[in-house]
Coordinates of C-alpha atoms in Angstrom, one line a residue:
Chain L
M1 CA -56.5 11.4 -5.1
T2 CA -55.7 7.8 -5.2
N3 CA -52.8 6.3 -3.2
R4 CA -50.9 6.0 -6.4
Q5 CA -51.3 9.7 -7.3
I6 CA -50.2 10.7 -3.8
R7 CA -47.1 8.5 -4.1
D8 CA -46.3 10.0 -7.5
F9 CA -46.8 13.5 -6.2
K10 CA -44.5 12.8 -3.3
E11 CA -41.9 11.4 -5.6
K12 CA -42.0 14.3 -7.9
S13 CA -41.9 16.9 -5.2
M14 CA -38.9 15.3 -3.6
K15 CA -37.2 15.2 -7.0
S16 CA -37.8 18.9 -7.6
L17 CA -36.5 19.7 -4.1
F18 CA -33.2 17.9 -4.8
F19 CA -33.1 19.6 -8.2
I20 CA -33.5 23.0 -6.7
G21 CA -30.8 22.3 -4.1
G22 CA -28.4 21.1 -6.7
V23 CA -29.0 23.8 -9.3
G24 CA -29.1 26.5 -6.6
T25 CA -25.5 25.9 -5.8
I26 CA -24.5 26.3 -9.4
F27 CA -26.7 29.4 -9.8
V28 CA -24.9 31.1 -6.8
L29 CA -21.5 30.2 -8.3
I30 CA -22.5 31.6 -11.7
L31 CA -23.7 34.8 -10.1
I32 CA -20.5 35.3 -8.1
C33 CA -18.4 34.7 -11.2
L34 CA -20.4 37.2 -13.2
F35 CA -20.2 39.8 -10.5
L36 CA -16.5 39.3 -10.0
F37 CA -15.6 39.4 -13.7
T38 CA -17.8 42.4 -14.7
E39 CA -16.3 44.5 -11.8
T40 CA -12.9 43.3 -12.9
L41 CA -13.6 44.4 -16.5
N42 CA -14.7 47.8 -15.2
F43 CA -11.2 48.2 -13.7
F44 CA -9.5 47.6 -17.1
K45 CA -11.7 50.4 -18.7
T46 CA -9.6 52.9 -16.8
Y47 CA -6.4 51.0 -16.0
D48 CA -4.1 49.3 -18.4
F49 CA -4.1 45.5 -18.1
I50 CA -0.4 45.1 -18.9
E51 CA 0.5 47.8 -16.3
F52 CA -1.6 45.9 -13.7
V53 CA 0.0 42.5 -14.5
T54 CA 3.6 43.8 -14.6
G55 CA 3.4 46.7 -12.1
F56 CA 5.9 46.6 -9.3
E57 CA 4.0 49.1 -7.1
W58 CA 0.8 48.9 -5.3
K59 CA 0.1 52.5 -4.2
P60 CA -3.6 53.3 -4.2
G61 CA -3.0 56.6 -2.3
T62 CA -0.5 58.3 -4.7
N63 CA -1.5 60.5 -7.6
P64 CA -1.8 58.9 -10.1
A65 CA -2.6 55.7 -8.2
Q66 CA -0.5 52.6 -9.0
Y67 CA -2.1 49.2 -9.0
G68 CA 0.7 46.8 -9.7
L69 CA -0.2 43.1 -9.0
L70 CA 3.3 41.8 -8.6
P71 CA 4.1 42.7 -4.9
L72 CA 0.8 41.2 -3.8
L73 CA 1.3 38.1 -5.9
A74 CA 4.8 37.8 -4.6
G75 CA 3.5 38.1 -1.1
T76 CA 0.9 35.4 -1.6
L77 CA 3.4 33.1 -3.3
I78 CA 6.2 33.4 -0.8
V79 CA 4.0 32.9 2.2
T80 CA 2.3 29.9 0.6
G81 CA 5.6 28.5 -0.7
G82 CA 7.0 28.7 2.8
A83 CA 3.9 27.0 4.2
I84 CA 4.3 24.1 1.7
I85 CA 8.0 23.7 2.6
L86 CA 7.1 23.4 6.2
A87 CA 3.8 21.5 6.0
V88 CA 4.4 18.9 3.3
P89 CA 7.2 16.9 5.0
I90 CA 5.6 17.1 8.4
G91 CA 2.2 16.2 7.0
I92 CA 3.3 13.2 4.9
L93 CA 5.4 11.8 7.7
S94 CA 2.6 12.0 10.2
A95 CA 0.2 10.5 7.7
I96 CA 2.5 7.6 7.2
Y97 CA 2.9 7.2 11.0
I98 CA -0.8 7.3 11.6
A99 CA -1.6 4.8 8.7
E100 CA 1.3 2.4 9.0
S101 CA 3.3 2.6 12.2
S102 CA 1.1 3.6 15.1
G103 CA -1.1 1.3 17.1
P104 CA -4.8 1.6 16.6
K105 CA -5.2 3.6 19.8
T106 CA -2.4 6.1 19.0
A107 CA -3.9 6.4 15.5
E108 CA -7.3 7.3 16.9
I109 CA -5.9 9.9 19.2
L110 CA -3.7 11.4 16.4
K111 CA -6.6 11.5 14.0
S112 CA -8.9 13.3 16.5
S113 CA -6.2 15.8 17.2
V114 CA -5.7 16.5 13.5
E115 CA -9.5 17.1 13.2
F116 CA -9.3 19.3 16.2
L117 CA -6.5 21.3 14.6
A118 CA -8.7 21.8 11.6
G119 CA -11.4 23.2 13.8
I120 CA -9.4 26.0 15.3
P121 CA -10.7 29.3 13.8
S122 CA -8.1 31.1 11.8
V123 CA -8.5 34.3 13.9
V124 CA -7.4 32.3 16.9
L125 CA -4.4 31.0 15.0
G126 CA -3.6 34.6 13.9
F127 CA -3.9 35.7 17.5
F128 CA -1.6 33.0 18.6
G129 CA 0.8 34.0 15.8
L130 CA 0.7 37.6 16.8
I131 CA 1.3 37.1 20.5
I132 CA 3.7 34.1 20.5
L133 CA 5.3 33.7 17.0
V134 CA 5.9 37.3 16.1
P135 CA 8.0 38.1 19.1
A136 CA 9.7 34.7 18.9
I137 CA 10.8 35.2 15.3
Q138 CA 11.8 38.8 16.0
S139 CA 14.2 37.8 18.7
A140 CA 15.3 34.6 17.0
F141 CA 16.4 36.4 13.8
D142 CA 17.2 39.8 15.5
L143 CA 14.7 41.7 13.3
T144 CA 13.0 45.1 13.8
T145 CA 9.6 43.4 13.4
G146 CA 8.6 39.7 13.7
Q147 CA 5.8 40.3 11.3
T148 CA 7.3 38.5 8.3
A149 CA 6.5 36.1 5.5
L150 CA 8.0 33.3 7.6
T151 CA 5.5 34.0 10.4
G152 CA 2.7 33.8 7.9
S153 CA 4.1 30.6 6.5
V154 CA 4.3 28.9 9.9
I155 CA 0.6 29.8 10.6
L156 CA -0.5 28.7 7.2
A157 CA 1.5 25.5 7.5
I158 CA -0.5 24.7 10.7
M159 CA -3.7 25.4 8.8
A160 CA -2.7 23.3 5.8
L161 CA -1.6 20.3 7.9
P162 CA -5.0 18.8 8.7
T163 CA -5.9 18.7 5.0
I164 CA -2.6 17.2 4.0
I165 CA -2.5 14.7 6.9
S166 CA -6.1 13.4 6.6
I167 CA -6.2 13.1 2.8
S168 CA -2.7 11.5 2.6
E169 CA -3.7 9.2 5.4
D170 CA -6.8 8.1 3.5
A171 CA -4.7 7.4 0.4
I172 CA -2.1 5.4 2.3
S173 CA -4.7 3.4 4.2
A174 CA -6.4 2.7 0.9
V175 CA -3.4 0.8 -0.5
P176 CA -4.6 -2.8 -0.7
A177 CA -3.3 -5.1 2.1
P178 CA -2.3 -7.8 -0.4
L179 CA 0.3 -5.4 -1.9
K180 CA 1.9 -4.9 1.5
Q181 CA 1.8 -8.6 2.2
G182 CA 3.4 -9.3 -1.2
S183 CA 6.2 -7.0 -0.2
F184 CA 6.7 -8.5 3.2
A185 CA 6.5 -12.0 1.8
L186 CA 9.5 -11.2 -0.4
G187 CA 11.5 -10.3 2.7
A188 CA 11.1 -6.6 2.6
N189 CA 11.1 -4.8 6.0
R190 CA 8.5 -2.2 7.0
W191 CA 10.5 0.8 5.9
Q192 CA 11.2 -0.7 2.4
T193 CA 7.6 -1.6 2.0
I194 CA 6.5 1.9 2.9
Y195 CA 9.0 3.6 0.8
K196 CA 9.0 1.4 -2.3
V197 CA 5.4 0.1 -2.4
I198 CA 3.0 2.0 -0.3
I199 CA 4.1 5.6 -1.1
P200 CA 4.3 5.0 -4.9
A201 CA 0.8 3.3 -4.8
A202 CA -0.7 6.2 -2.8
F203 CA 1.3 8.8 -4.8
S204 CA -1.6 10.5 -6.6
G205 CA -3.6 10.7 -3.4
I206 CA -0.7 12.2 -1.5
S207 CA -0.2 14.7 -4.4
A208 CA -3.9 15.6 -4.2
A209 CA -3.6 16.2 -0.5
I210 CA -0.7 18.5 -1.0
I211 CA -2.4 20.5 -3.7
L212 CA -5.6 20.9 -1.6
G213 CA -3.5 21.9 1.3
I214 CA -1.9 24.6 -0.9
G215 CA -5.4 25.6 -2.0
R216 CA -6.4 26.2 1.5
A217 CA -3.2 28.2 2.3
V218 CA -3.5 30.5 -0.8
G219 CA -7.0 31.6 0.1
E220 CA -6.4 32.2 3.8
T221 CA -6.9 35.8 4.9
M222 CA -7.3 36.6 8.5
A223 CA -4.5 34.8 10.2
V224 CA -2.0 35.9 7.5
M225 CA -3.1 39.5 7.7
M226 CA -2.4 39.5 11.4
V227 CA 1.2 38.3 11.3
T228 CA 2.8 39.2 8.0
G229 CA 3.2 43.0 8.4
N230 CA 1.2 43.8 5.3
M231 CA 3.9 45.8 3.5
A232 CA 3.2 45.7 -0.3
I233 CA 6.8 45.2 -1.3
I234 CA 8.5 42.5 -3.3
P235 CA 10.8 40.7 -0.8
G236 CA 14.4 41.3 -1.5
S237 CA 17.3 39.4 -0.2
E238 CA 15.7 38.8 3.2
L239 CA 13.1 36.7 1.4
F240 CA 11.2 34.9 4.2
L241 CA 12.2 37.5 6.8
S242 CA 10.7 40.4 4.9
S243 CA 7.3 41.9 5.6
V244 CA 4.8 41.0 2.8
R245 CA 1.2 41.6 1.9
T246 CA -0.9 38.9 0.4
I247 CA -3.7 39.3 -2.1
T248 CA -6.3 38.3 0.4
A249 CA -5.0 40.7 3.1
T250 CA -5.0 43.5 0.6
I251 CA -8.7 43.0 -0.2
A252 CA -9.7 42.7 3.4
L253 CA -7.7 45.7 4.5
E254 CA -8.6 48.1 1.7
M255 CA -12.2 47.2 0.8
G256 CA -13.6 49.0 3.8
E257 CA -12.0 52.3 3.0
T258 CA -12.8 52.5 -0.7
A259 CA -15.9 54.2 -2.1
K260 CA -18.0 52.0 -4.4
G261 CA -17.4 52.7 -8.1
T262 CA -13.9 54.1 -7.7
E263 CA -10.9 52.8 -9.6
H264 CA -9.5 51.5 -6.3
Y265 CA -12.7 49.6 -5.7
Y266 CA -12.5 47.9 -9.1
A267 CA -8.8 47.3 -8.7
L268 CA -9.6 45.2 -5.6
F269 CA -12.0 43.1 -7.7
A270 CA -9.3 42.6 -10.3
V271 CA -7.0 41.3 -7.6
G272 CA -9.8 39.1 -6.3
A273 CA -10.2 37.6 -9.8
V274 CA -6.5 36.7 -9.9
L275 CA -6.9 34.9 -6.6
F276 CA -10.0 33.2 -7.9
I277 CA -8.2 31.9 -11.0
L278 CA -5.3 30.8 -8.8
T279 CA -7.4 28.7 -6.5
L280 CA -9.6 27.4 -9.4
G281 CA -6.4 26.2 -11.1
I282 CA -5.2 24.5 -8.0
N283 CA -8.5 22.7 -7.5
L284 CA -8.6 21.6 -11.1
V285 CA -5.2 20.1 -10.8
A286 CA -6.2 18.4 -7.5
D287 CA -9.3 17.0 -9.2
A288 CA -7.3 15.6 -12.1
V289 CA -4.8 14.0 -9.8
K290 CA -7.5 12.4 -7.7
K291 CA -9.2 11.0 -10.8
K292 CA -5.9 9.5 -11.8
Q293 CA -5.8 7.8 -8.3
R294 CA -9.3 6.4 -8.8
A295 CA -8.3 5.0 -12.2
G296 CA -5.6 3.1 -10.4
V297 CA -2.7 4.2 -12.6
Chain B
M1 CA 5.8 -56.5 0.1
S2 CA 5.3 -53.4 2.2
T3 CA 7.7 -50.6 2.5
T4 CA 8.7 -51.6 6.0
Q5 CA 9.3 -55.2 4.9
L6 CA 11.5 -53.9 2.1
K7 CA 13.4 -51.6 4.5
N8 CA 14.0 -54.5 6.8
A9 CA 15.2 -56.7 4.0
F10 CA 17.8 -54.2 3.0
S11 CA 18.9 -53.2 6.5
F12 CA 22.4 -53.5 7.9
E13 CA 21.1 -55.9 10.5
N14 CA 19.7 -58.2 7.9
A15 CA 22.9 -58.0 5.9
V16 CA 24.9 -59.0 8.9
K17 CA 22.6 -61.9 9.6
L18 CA 23.0 -63.0 6.0
G19 CA 26.7 -62.7 6.2
A20 CA 27.0 -59.9 3.7
G21 CA 27.6 -57.4 6.5
T22 CA 31.2 -58.6 6.8
D23 CA 32.1 -56.9 3.5
Y24 CA 31.5 -53.5 5.2
E25 CA 33.2 -51.9 8.2
N26 CA 30.1 -50.2 9.6
R27 CA 26.5 -49.3 9.1
A28 CA 27.3 -46.0 7.3
E29 CA 29.5 -47.7 4.8
F30 CA 26.9 -50.3 4.1
E31 CA 24.1 -47.9 3.7
N32 CA 26.2 -45.7 1.5
A33 CA 27.0 -48.7 -0.8
I34 CA 23.4 -49.9 -0.9
G35 CA 22.0 -46.4 -1.1
V36 CA 18.7 -47.2 0.4
Y37 CA 18.3 -45.0 3.4
T38 CA 20.8 -42.3 2.5
E39 CA 18.4 -40.9 0.0
E40 CA 15.8 -40.5 2.6
K41 CA 18.1 -38.8 5.2
N42 CA 17.6 -35.1 5.7
E43 CA 15.0 -35.2 3.0
N44 CA 12.7 -33.0 4.9
A45 CA 12.5 -29.4 3.9
I46 CA 10.3 -28.5 6.9
Q47 CA 9.6 -30.2 10.2
I48 CA 6.6 -29.2 12.2
E49 CA 6.3 -30.3 15.8
N50 CA 3.2 -29.8 18.0
L51 CA 2.2 -26.6 16.4
N52 CA -0.7 -24.7 18.1
L53 CA -2.0 -21.4 17.0
W54 CA -4.6 -19.1 18.5
Y55 CA -6.4 -16.0 17.2
G56 CA -7.3 -14.4 20.5
K57 CA -9.2 -17.2 22.2
H58 CA -10.0 -19.1 19.1
Q59 CA -7.6 -22.0 18.5
A60 CA -7.1 -22.2 14.8
L61 CA -4.5 -24.9 14.7
K62 CA -4.4 -27.9 17.0
N63 CA -1.3 -29.8 17.8
I64 CA 0.0 -30.3 14.3
S65 CA 3.1 -32.4 13.6
M66 CA 4.2 -33.3 10.2
D67 CA 7.2 -33.3 7.8
I68 CA 7.3 -31.6 4.4
P69 CA 9.6 -33.5 2.1
K70 CA 12.1 -31.7 -0.1
N71 CA 11.5 -31.2 -3.8
K72 CA 8.0 -32.4 -3.8
V73 CA 4.6 -30.8 -4.2
F74 CA 2.6 -31.0 -1.0
S75 CA -1.0 -30.0 -1.1
F76 CA -3.1 -29.0 1.8
I77 CA -6.8 -29.6 1.4
G78 CA -9.9 -29.2 3.6
P79 CA -13.0 -27.1 3.9
S80 CA -12.9 -23.3 4.3
G81 CA -11.9 -22.2 7.7
C82 CA -10.1 -25.5 8.5
G83 CA -6.8 -23.7 9.1
K84 CA -4.9 -24.8 6.1
S85 CA -4.1 -21.2 4.9
T86 CA -3.2 -20.2 8.5
F87 CA -0.9 -23.2 8.7
L88 CA 0.7 -22.3 5.4
R89 CA 1.3 -18.8 6.7
T90 CA 3.1 -20.0 9.8
M91 CA 5.9 -21.3 7.6
N92 CA 7.0 -17.8 6.5
R93 CA 5.7 -16.1 9.6
M94 CA 3.1 -14.1 7.8
N95 CA 0.8 -14.5 10.8
D96 CA 3.2 -12.2 12.8
M97 CA 1.4 -9.2 11.4
I98 CA -1.9 -10.3 12.8
Q99 CA -2.7 -8.9 16.2
D100 CA -3.7 -11.4 18.9
C101 CA -2.1 -14.3 17.1
R102 CA -0.2 -16.6 19.4
I103 CA 1.8 -19.6 18.3
E104 CA 3.3 -22.5 20.3
G105 CA 5.3 -25.4 19.0
K106 CA 8.2 -25.7 16.6
I107 CA 8.7 -25.3 12.9
I108 CA 12.2 -26.3 11.7
I109 CA 13.6 -25.2 8.4
D110 CA 17.3 -25.9 7.6
D111 CA 17.9 -27.0 11.2
E112 CA 16.6 -23.6 12.4
E113 CA 13.7 -23.2 14.7
I114 CA 12.0 -20.4 12.8
Y115 CA 10.0 -19.1 15.8
S116 CA 13.1 -18.7 18.0
R117 CA 14.3 -15.2 18.9
E118 CA 17.4 -15.4 16.7
T119 CA 15.5 -15.9 13.5
D120 CA 15.7 -13.1 11.1
V121 CA 12.2 -12.9 9.6
T122 CA 13.4 -11.0 6.5
D123 CA 15.9 -13.8 5.8
L124 CA 13.3 -16.5 6.5
R125 CA 10.9 -15.0 4.0
K126 CA 13.7 -14.8 1.5
R127 CA 14.1 -18.6 1.8
V128 CA 10.4 -19.3 2.0
G129 CA 8.6 -17.5 -0.8
M130 CA 4.9 -17.0 -1.1
V131 CA 2.4 -16.7 -3.9
F132 CA -1.0 -15.4 -2.9
Q133 CA -4.6 -16.3 -3.8
K134 CA -5.1 -13.2 -5.8
A135 CA -2.3 -12.0 -8.0
N136 CA -0.8 -8.9 -6.3
P137 CA 1.7 -7.3 -8.6
F138 CA 3.0 -4.0 -7.4
P139 CA 1.8 -0.9 -9.4
M140 CA 5.1 -0.7 -11.3
S141 CA 6.5 -2.1 -14.5
I142 CA 6.9 -5.8 -15.1
Y143 CA 10.6 -5.5 -14.8
E144 CA 10.5 -3.6 -11.6
N145 CA 8.2 -6.1 -10.1
V146 CA 10.7 -8.9 -10.5
A147 CA 13.6 -6.7 -9.7
Y148 CA 12.0 -5.6 -6.4
G149 CA 13.1 -8.6 -4.3
P150 CA 16.7 -8.7 -5.4
K151 CA 17.0 -4.9 -5.0
I152 CA 15.7 -4.9 -1.4
H153 CA 18.1 -7.7 -0.6
G154 CA 21.0 -5.7 -1.9
V155 CA 21.9 -7.7 -5.0
S156 CA 24.3 -5.6 -7.2
K157 CA 22.8 -3.7 -10.0
K158 CA 24.8 -5.6 -12.7
E159 CA 23.2 -8.9 -11.8
I160 CA 19.6 -7.8 -11.7
P161 CA 18.8 -7.8 -15.4
S162 CA 19.9 -11.5 -15.7
I163 CA 18.0 -12.4 -12.5
V164 CA 14.9 -10.8 -14.0
E165 CA 15.2 -12.7 -17.2
E166 CA 16.0 -16.1 -15.5
S167 CA 13.0 -15.7 -13.2
L168 CA 10.6 -14.7 -15.9
K169 CA 11.8 -17.7 -17.9
A170 CA 11.4 -20.0 -15.0
A171 CA 7.9 -18.7 -14.5
A172 CA 7.1 -19.4 -18.2
L173 CA 6.3 -15.7 -18.8
W174 CA 9.4 -14.5 -20.6
D175 CA 8.2 -15.1 -24.1
E176 CA 5.0 -13.2 -23.5
V177 CA 6.5 -10.1 -21.9
K178 CA 10.1 -9.8 -23.2
D179 CA 9.2 -7.0 -25.6
R180 CA 7.3 -5.0 -23.0
L181 CA 9.2 -5.3 -19.7
K182 CA 8.7 -1.6 -19.1
S183 CA 4.9 -1.7 -19.4
P184 CA 2.8 -1.7 -16.2
A185 CA 2.4 -5.1 -14.5
L186 CA -1.3 -4.3 -14.1
S187 CA -1.7 -4.4 -17.9
L188 CA -1.2 -8.1 -17.9
S189 CA -4.0 -10.7 -17.8
G190 CA -4.9 -12.4 -14.5
G191 CA -3.0 -15.5 -15.3
Q192 CA 0.0 -13.6 -16.5
Q193 CA -0.1 -11.5 -13.3
Q194 CA 0.0 -14.7 -11.2
R195 CA 3.0 -16.0 -13.1
L196 CA 4.6 -12.6 -12.7
C197 CA 4.1 -13.0 -8.9
I198 CA 5.7 -16.4 -9.2
A199 CA 8.6 -14.9 -11.1
R200 CA 8.9 -12.2 -8.4
T201 CA 9.1 -14.9 -5.8
L202 CA 11.7 -16.9 -7.7
A203 CA 13.9 -13.8 -8.1
V204 CA 14.9 -13.9 -4.4
K205 CA 16.0 -17.5 -4.9
P206 CA 13.9 -19.2 -2.2
E207 CA 14.2 -22.9 -1.2
I208 CA 10.5 -23.3 -0.5
I209 CA 7.5 -21.7 -2.2
L210 CA 4.1 -21.5 -0.5
F211 CA 1.1 -21.2 -2.8
D212 CA -2.1 -20.0 -1.2
E213 CA -4.9 -21.1 -3.6
P214 CA -2.9 -19.6 -6.5
C215 CA -5.5 -20.6 -9.2
S216 CA -8.7 -19.8 -7.4
A217 CA -9.2 -16.6 -9.4
L218 CA -8.0 -18.0 -12.7
D219 CA -9.5 -19.6 -15.8
P220 CA -8.8 -23.2 -16.7
I221 CA -6.1 -22.4 -19.3
S222 CA -4.2 -20.2 -16.9
T223 CA -4.6 -22.7 -14.2
G224 CA -3.2 -25.4 -16.5
K225 CA -0.1 -23.2 -17.1
I226 CA 0.5 -22.7 -13.5
E227 CA 0.1 -26.4 -12.7
E228 CA 2.5 -27.3 -15.4
L229 CA 4.9 -24.7 -14.0
M230 CA 4.7 -26.2 -10.5
T231 CA 5.6 -29.7 -11.8
E232 CA 8.6 -28.0 -13.4
L233 CA 9.5 -26.0 -10.3
K234 CA 9.6 -28.9 -7.9
K235 CA 12.8 -30.0 -9.4
K236 CA 14.5 -27.1 -7.8
Y237 CA 12.1 -26.0 -5.0
T238 CA 9.9 -27.5 -2.3
I239 CA 6.3 -26.6 -3.0
I240 CA 3.4 -26.4 -0.7
I241 CA 0.0 -25.5 -2.1
V242 CA -3.3 -24.8 -0.4
T243 CA -6.1 -25.7 -2.8
H244 CA -9.9 -26.2 -2.8
N245 CA -9.7 -28.1 -6.0
M246 CA -9.4 -31.9 -5.4
Q247 CA -8.5 -32.6 -9.0
Q248 CA -5.7 -30.1 -8.8
A249 CA -4.4 -31.8 -5.7
T250 CA -4.4 -35.2 -7.4
R251 CA -3.0 -33.8 -10.6
I252 CA 0.0 -32.0 -9.2
S253 CA 0.9 -33.1 -5.7
D254 CA 3.0 -35.9 -4.5
Y255 CA 1.8 -35.6 -1.0
T256 CA -1.5 -34.4 0.5
A257 CA -2.6 -33.4 4.0
F258 CA -6.2 -33.1 5.0
F259 CA -7.3 -30.6 7.6
L260 CA -10.5 -30.2 9.5
S261 CA -11.3 -27.6 12.2
G262 CA -7.7 -26.9 12.8
E263 CA -6.6 -30.5 13.1
L264 CA -4.4 -32.5 10.8
I265 CA -6.6 -35.5 10.0
V266 CA -4.3 -37.3 7.7
S267 CA -1.2 -36.7 5.6
G268 CA 0.6 -39.0 3.2
K269 CA 1.2 -39.8 -0.5
T270 CA -1.5 -38.2 -2.6
A271 CA -2.4 -41.4 -4.4
Q272 CA -2.9 -43.2 -1.1
I273 CA -5.1 -40.5 0.4
F274 CA -7.4 -40.2 -2.6
E275 CA -7.6 -43.8 -3.7
N276 CA -7.8 -45.4 -0.3
P277 CA -8.9 -42.9 2.3
Q278 CA -8.6 -44.5 5.8
D279 CA -10.6 -41.9 7.6
K280 CA -14.3 -41.4 7.2
R281 CA -14.1 -37.6 7.3
T282 CA -11.4 -37.6 4.6
E283 CA -13.4 -39.8 2.4
G284 CA -16.5 -37.6 2.9
Y285 CA -14.6 -34.5 2.0
I286 CA -12.8 -35.8 -1.1
T287 CA -15.9 -37.4 -2.5
G288 CA -17.7 -34.1 -2.1
R289 CA -20.2 -35.2 0.6
F290 CA -19.3 -32.1 2.7
G291 CA -16.9 -29.1 2.5

């Protein structure tokens, strides 16, 4: 082979390698989707779709078994909602502090700690929640058990914080310096500049950060399972202080004890599909918001 | 006859010598009647005394002293890195935000030493507005951009619409945008954005406006509009402009200062500096031999 042929061969083989890598990911994604949705369809062959979507009871053990989605969905939503309420203000405030107010050294330390926080395995957080938070919440609110939606929310908030902080901080730091200077030159002080110029300019980036943080919280399993009590009930007046069971926890808890091919087995896939759609939706919204940021609107 | 000779001819001392002084009780009354010096008194908008500035160990401004006259256009020229923009930014304390920046000397505006502890920087920047090299409108509507300044300074809501209109008119932008005040400022052309930034600055009612190469990113037509605007604005404001464009300096400015490596080489009437440069370096720069 001539040098040129060798070079062409190298070029082509590298190209195909990258192609296989790229297409491989998509292929795996398609396989998972196919698998998830065929198993889900199997469930609806024996169980009524409407009954699944509107059912208030999740009782796989009773006869006939009841597979109502609502208590699980309510569990996921309430735990995630609580996490958002806790994590969003804290996350945005610390992002602003890191990007705008702290000195370079403090910012470096804070950024590293945020990354470190992201690196803590969820089981460890769950463990921390179980040993420290659960008893604390139990005694603080005088409950029979500290395993509540609130406990799950606190743990999830801790897990969502790194995402919210680092992405919002990026968005805030990306606000062009001339904009800030323009505001200062008009006699605005630091707070007015942050509140009226920087945050509006970084708004879509901050929104994307929040949405991605939520995305992370919705899909989290282990830590939540360890601290929320796992009672498949729709929370009543206690709301955040009630025990709940999330979609993720349900699948993780019950998958091991179901025989393959049973209705219960398929029901878990149906619940999984709901979660999939939920997170997919969240990611699509985040994507759209990020694109808007790039377009500079 | 030189200016000094003229001044001497019309002085109180000369009047006394000639016997005309007896008609007046004192010097003030004389000068008031003649009206020679009174016009020049307190005519300076800014006085700079022995100003030195360091970025870390690098000295960017070296012992600069000069006066900026009121209601004139003063242009700062000099090659890149000569310190003219840095100097401009000392006047509204925009260098405060730069770390390791150290300043010595005095800048006096309205009898106030602006680097003293009592100075309220916010209030200073309200009096000394600034227009930047690249138009930097906020990502909000045209109206909100102009209303931003008055709003942060607590102007009552009722007054804001008229301030916005006045400012846009003064910046010669009103006719072009009056039908779309609510549309985003970023939808305007580059030249319009720069005039919007001028309007935004006028809205806080400054006394002095600093222009930092305001036309360097604009086409000739937009540049022409802004130059025309400056000539109009000097009736009400004191204007200082940093420019790389010699023609621009000769066209619009009454006074010019030439800087080189952080030093003020010469400052004076624009015509004098350009037509009869005393200093070799100045001559070299304005005739394009270096820079």
